[in-house]
PDB file of C-alpha atoms in Angstrom:
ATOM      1  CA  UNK A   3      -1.561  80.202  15.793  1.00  0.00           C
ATOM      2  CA  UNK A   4      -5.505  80.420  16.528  1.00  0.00           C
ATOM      3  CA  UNK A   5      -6.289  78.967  13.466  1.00  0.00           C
ATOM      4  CA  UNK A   6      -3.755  76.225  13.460  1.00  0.00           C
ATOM      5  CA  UNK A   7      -5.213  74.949  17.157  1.00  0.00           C
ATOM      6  CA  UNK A   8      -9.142  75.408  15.673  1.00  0.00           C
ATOM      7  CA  UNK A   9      -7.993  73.270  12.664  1.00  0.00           C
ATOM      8  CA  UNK A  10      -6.793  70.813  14.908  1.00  0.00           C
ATOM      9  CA  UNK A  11      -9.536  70.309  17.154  1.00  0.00           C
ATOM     10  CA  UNK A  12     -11.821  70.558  14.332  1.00  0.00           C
ATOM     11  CA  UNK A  13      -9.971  67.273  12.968  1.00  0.00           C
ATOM     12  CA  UNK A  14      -9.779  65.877  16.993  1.00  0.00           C
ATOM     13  CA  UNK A  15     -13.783  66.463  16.855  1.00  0.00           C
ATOM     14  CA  UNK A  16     -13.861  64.530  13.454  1.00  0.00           C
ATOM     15  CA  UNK A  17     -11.802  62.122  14.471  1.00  0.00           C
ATOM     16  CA  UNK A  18     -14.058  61.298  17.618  1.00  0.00           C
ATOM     17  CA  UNK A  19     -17.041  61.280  16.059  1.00  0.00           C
ATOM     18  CA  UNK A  20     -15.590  58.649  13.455  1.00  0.00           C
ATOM     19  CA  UNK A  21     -14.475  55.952  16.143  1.00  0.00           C
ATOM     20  CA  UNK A  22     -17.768  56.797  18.140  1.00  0.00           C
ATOM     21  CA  UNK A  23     -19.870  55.995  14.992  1.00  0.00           C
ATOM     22  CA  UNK A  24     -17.320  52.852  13.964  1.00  0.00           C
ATOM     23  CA  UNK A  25     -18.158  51.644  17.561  1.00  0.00           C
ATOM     24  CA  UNK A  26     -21.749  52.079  17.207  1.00  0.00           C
ATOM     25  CA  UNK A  27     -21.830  50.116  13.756  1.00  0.00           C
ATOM     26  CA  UNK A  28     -19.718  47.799  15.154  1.00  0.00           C
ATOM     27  CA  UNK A  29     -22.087  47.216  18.026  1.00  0.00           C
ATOM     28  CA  UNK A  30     -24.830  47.424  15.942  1.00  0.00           C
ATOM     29  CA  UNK A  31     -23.205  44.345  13.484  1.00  0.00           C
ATOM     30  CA  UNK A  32     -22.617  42.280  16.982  1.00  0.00           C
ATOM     31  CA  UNK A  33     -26.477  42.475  18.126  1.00  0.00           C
ATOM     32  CA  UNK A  34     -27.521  41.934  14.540  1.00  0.00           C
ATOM     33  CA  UNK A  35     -25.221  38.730  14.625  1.00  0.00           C
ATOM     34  CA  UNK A  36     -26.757  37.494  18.328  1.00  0.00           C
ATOM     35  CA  UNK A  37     -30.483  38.083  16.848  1.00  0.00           C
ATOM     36  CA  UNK A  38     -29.930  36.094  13.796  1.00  0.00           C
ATOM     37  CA  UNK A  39     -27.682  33.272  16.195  1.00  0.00           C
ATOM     38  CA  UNK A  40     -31.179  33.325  18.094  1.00  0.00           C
ATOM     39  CA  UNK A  41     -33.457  32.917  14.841  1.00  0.00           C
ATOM     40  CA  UNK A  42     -31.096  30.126  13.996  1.00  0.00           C
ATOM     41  CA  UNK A  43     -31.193  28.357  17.624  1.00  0.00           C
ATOM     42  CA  UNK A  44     -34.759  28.883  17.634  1.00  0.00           C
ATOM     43  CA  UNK A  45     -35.764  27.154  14.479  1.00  0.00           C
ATOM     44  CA  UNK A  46     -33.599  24.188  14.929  1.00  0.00           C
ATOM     45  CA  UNK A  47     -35.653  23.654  18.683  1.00  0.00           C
ATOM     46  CA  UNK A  48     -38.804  24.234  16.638  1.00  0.00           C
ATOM     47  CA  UNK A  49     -37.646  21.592  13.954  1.00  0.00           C
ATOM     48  CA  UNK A  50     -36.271  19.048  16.815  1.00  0.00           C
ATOM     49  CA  UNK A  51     -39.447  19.606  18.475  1.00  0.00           C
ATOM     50  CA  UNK A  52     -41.735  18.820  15.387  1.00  0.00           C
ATOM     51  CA  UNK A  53     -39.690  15.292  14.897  1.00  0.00           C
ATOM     52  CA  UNK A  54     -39.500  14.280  18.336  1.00  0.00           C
ATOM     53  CA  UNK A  55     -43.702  14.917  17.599  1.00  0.00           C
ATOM     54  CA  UNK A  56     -43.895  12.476  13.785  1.00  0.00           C
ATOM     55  CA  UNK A  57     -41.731   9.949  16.598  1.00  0.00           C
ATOM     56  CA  UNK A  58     -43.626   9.468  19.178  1.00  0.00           C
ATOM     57  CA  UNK A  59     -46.676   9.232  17.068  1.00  0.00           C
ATOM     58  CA  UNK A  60     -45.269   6.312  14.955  1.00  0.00           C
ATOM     59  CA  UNK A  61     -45.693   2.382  15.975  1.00  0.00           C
ATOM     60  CA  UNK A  62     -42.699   0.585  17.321  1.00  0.00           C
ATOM     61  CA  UNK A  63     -42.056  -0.748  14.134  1.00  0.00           C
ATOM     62  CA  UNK A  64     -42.312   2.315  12.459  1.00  0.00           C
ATOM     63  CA  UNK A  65     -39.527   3.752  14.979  1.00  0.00           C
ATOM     64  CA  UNK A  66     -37.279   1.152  14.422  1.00  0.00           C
ATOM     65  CA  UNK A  67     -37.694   1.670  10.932  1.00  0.00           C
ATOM     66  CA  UNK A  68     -37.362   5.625  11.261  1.00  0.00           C
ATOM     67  CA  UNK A  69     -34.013   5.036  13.370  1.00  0.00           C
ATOM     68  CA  UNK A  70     -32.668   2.786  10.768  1.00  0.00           C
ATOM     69  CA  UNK A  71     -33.226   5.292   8.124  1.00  0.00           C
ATOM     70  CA  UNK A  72     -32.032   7.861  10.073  1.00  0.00           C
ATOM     71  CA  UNK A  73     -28.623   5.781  10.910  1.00  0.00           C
ATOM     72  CA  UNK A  74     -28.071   5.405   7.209  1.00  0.00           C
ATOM     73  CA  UNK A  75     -28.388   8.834   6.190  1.00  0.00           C
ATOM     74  CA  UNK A  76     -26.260   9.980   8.958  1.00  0.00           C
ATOM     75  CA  UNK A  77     -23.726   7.421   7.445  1.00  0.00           C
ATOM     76  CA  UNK A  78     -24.215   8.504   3.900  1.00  0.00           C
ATOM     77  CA  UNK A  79     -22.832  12.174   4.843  1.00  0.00           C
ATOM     78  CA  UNK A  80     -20.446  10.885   6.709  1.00  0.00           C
ATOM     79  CA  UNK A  81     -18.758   9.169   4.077  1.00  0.00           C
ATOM     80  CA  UNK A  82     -19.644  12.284   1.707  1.00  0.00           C
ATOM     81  CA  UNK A  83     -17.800  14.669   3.995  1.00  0.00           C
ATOM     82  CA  UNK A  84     -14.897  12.045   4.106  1.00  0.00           C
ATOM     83  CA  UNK A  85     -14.590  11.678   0.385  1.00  0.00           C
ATOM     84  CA  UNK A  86     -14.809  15.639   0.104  1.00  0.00           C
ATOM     85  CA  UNK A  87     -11.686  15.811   2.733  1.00  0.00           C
ATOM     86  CA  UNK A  88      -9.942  12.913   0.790  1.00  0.00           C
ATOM     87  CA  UNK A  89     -10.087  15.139  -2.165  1.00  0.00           C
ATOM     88  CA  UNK A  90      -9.146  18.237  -0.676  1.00  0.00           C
ATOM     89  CA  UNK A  91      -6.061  16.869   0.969  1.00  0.00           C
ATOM     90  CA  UNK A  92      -5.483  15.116  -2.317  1.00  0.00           C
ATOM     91  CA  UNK A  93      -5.690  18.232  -4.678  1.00  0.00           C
ATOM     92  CA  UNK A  94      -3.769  20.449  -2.579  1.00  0.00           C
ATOM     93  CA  UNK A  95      -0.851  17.574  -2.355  1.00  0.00           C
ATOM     94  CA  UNK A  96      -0.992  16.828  -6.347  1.00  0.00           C
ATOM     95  CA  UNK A  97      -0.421  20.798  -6.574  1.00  0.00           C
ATOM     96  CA  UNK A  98       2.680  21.339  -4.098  1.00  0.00           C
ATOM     97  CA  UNK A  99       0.472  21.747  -1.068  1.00  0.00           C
ATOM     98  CA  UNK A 100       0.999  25.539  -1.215  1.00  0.00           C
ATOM     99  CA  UNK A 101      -2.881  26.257  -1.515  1.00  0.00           C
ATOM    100  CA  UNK A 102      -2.291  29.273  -2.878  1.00  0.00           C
ATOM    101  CA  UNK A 103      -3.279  28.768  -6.625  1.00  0.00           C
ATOM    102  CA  UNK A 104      -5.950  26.192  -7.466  1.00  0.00           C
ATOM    103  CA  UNK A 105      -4.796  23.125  -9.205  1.00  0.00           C
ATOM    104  CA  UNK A 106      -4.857  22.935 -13.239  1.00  0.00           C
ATOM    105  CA  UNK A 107      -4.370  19.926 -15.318  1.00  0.00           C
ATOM    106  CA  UNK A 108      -0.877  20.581 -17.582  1.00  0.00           C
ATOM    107  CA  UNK A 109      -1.658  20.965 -21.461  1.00  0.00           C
ATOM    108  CA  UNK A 110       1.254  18.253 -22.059  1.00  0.00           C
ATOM    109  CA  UNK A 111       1.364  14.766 -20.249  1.00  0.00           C
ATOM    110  CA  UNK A 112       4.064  12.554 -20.035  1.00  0.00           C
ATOM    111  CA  UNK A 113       3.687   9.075 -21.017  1.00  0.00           C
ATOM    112  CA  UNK A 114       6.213   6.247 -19.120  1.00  0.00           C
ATOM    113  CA  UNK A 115       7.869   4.648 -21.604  1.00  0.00           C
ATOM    114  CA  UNK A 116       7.364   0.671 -20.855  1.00  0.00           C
ATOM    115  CA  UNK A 117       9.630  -0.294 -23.918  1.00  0.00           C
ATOM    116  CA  UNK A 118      12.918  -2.233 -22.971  1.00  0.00           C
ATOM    117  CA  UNK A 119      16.256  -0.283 -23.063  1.00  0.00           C
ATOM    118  CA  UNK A 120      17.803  -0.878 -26.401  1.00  0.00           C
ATOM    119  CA  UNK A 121      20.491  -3.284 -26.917  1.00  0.00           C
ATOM    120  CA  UNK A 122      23.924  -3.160 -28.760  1.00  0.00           C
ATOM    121  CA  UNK A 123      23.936  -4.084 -32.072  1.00  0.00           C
ATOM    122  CA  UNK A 124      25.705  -7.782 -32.291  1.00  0.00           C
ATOM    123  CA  UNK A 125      29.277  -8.129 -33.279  1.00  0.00           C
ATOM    124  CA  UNK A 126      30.313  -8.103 -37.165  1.00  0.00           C
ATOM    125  CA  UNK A 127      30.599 -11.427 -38.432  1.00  0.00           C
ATOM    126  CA  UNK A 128      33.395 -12.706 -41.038  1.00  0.00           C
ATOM    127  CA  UNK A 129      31.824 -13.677 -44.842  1.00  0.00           C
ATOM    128  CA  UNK A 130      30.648 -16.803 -45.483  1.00  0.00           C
ATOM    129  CA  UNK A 131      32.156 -16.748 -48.811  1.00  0.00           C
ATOM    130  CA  UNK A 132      33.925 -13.841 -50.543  1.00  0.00           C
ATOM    131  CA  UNK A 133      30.573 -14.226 -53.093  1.00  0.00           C
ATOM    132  CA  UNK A 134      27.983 -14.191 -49.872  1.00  0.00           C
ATOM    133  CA  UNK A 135      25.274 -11.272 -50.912  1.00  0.00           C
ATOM    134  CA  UNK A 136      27.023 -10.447 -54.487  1.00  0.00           C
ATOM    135  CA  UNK A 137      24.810 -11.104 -56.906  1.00  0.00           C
ATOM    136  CA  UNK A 138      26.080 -12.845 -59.990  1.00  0.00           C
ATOM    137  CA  UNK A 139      23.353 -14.325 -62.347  1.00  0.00           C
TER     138      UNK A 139
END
């Protein structure tokens, strides 16, 4: 009976010290995540900082000119990310919209068949003559 309650602390002591060191890797993960979030947050102020900089020490003209160019990239991804969307939604419609498999082109494809239906053959007509397609030379 002694050994059977040991044994099972021994495993309640293991069993601790797992979720203790789950809970430290986990919290270790979460400030590894919120150091690299504040690499990130800090380069982007550093880069946003360094154009606000090139702006102000352009002309007026030059601003105008950087805006404009600016504008049109802006626009330029916009329309990329829509066209990427269009085909997303497109692909996963042309497969079933399950999403599960990707998409891949048949090995057969069927071709519409423009030709009109065919029509009855005409009604037998009577002989011209009894001697109409004999041949008698």
């Amino acid at each position: 009976m002694q050994h059977q309650a040991e044994a099972h602390r021994r495993r309640a002591e293991e069993r601790r010290r797992r979720v203790e060191q789950q809970q430290q890797q986990a919290q270790e993960r979460r400030q590894r995540y919120e150091e690299r979030q504040q690499r990130i947050a800090e380069q982007h102020r550093l880069e946003a900082e360094r154009r606000r900089r090139y702006f102000e020490s352009l002309s007026p003209e030059q601003q105008q000119a950087y805006l404009a160019q600016q504008r049109a990239l802006r626009q330029r991804a916009d329309q990329a990310a829509a066209l990427f969307w269009i085909w997303i939604l497109s692909n996963s419609l042309s497969s079933g919209g399950s999403g599960s498999a990707p998409s891949r082109s048949p090995d057969y494809y069927v071709v519409p068949d423009n030709r009109p239906a065919p029509q009855p053959a005409p009604a037998p007509v009577a002989p011209i003559s009894p001697f109409y397609g004999d041949r008698h030379w």
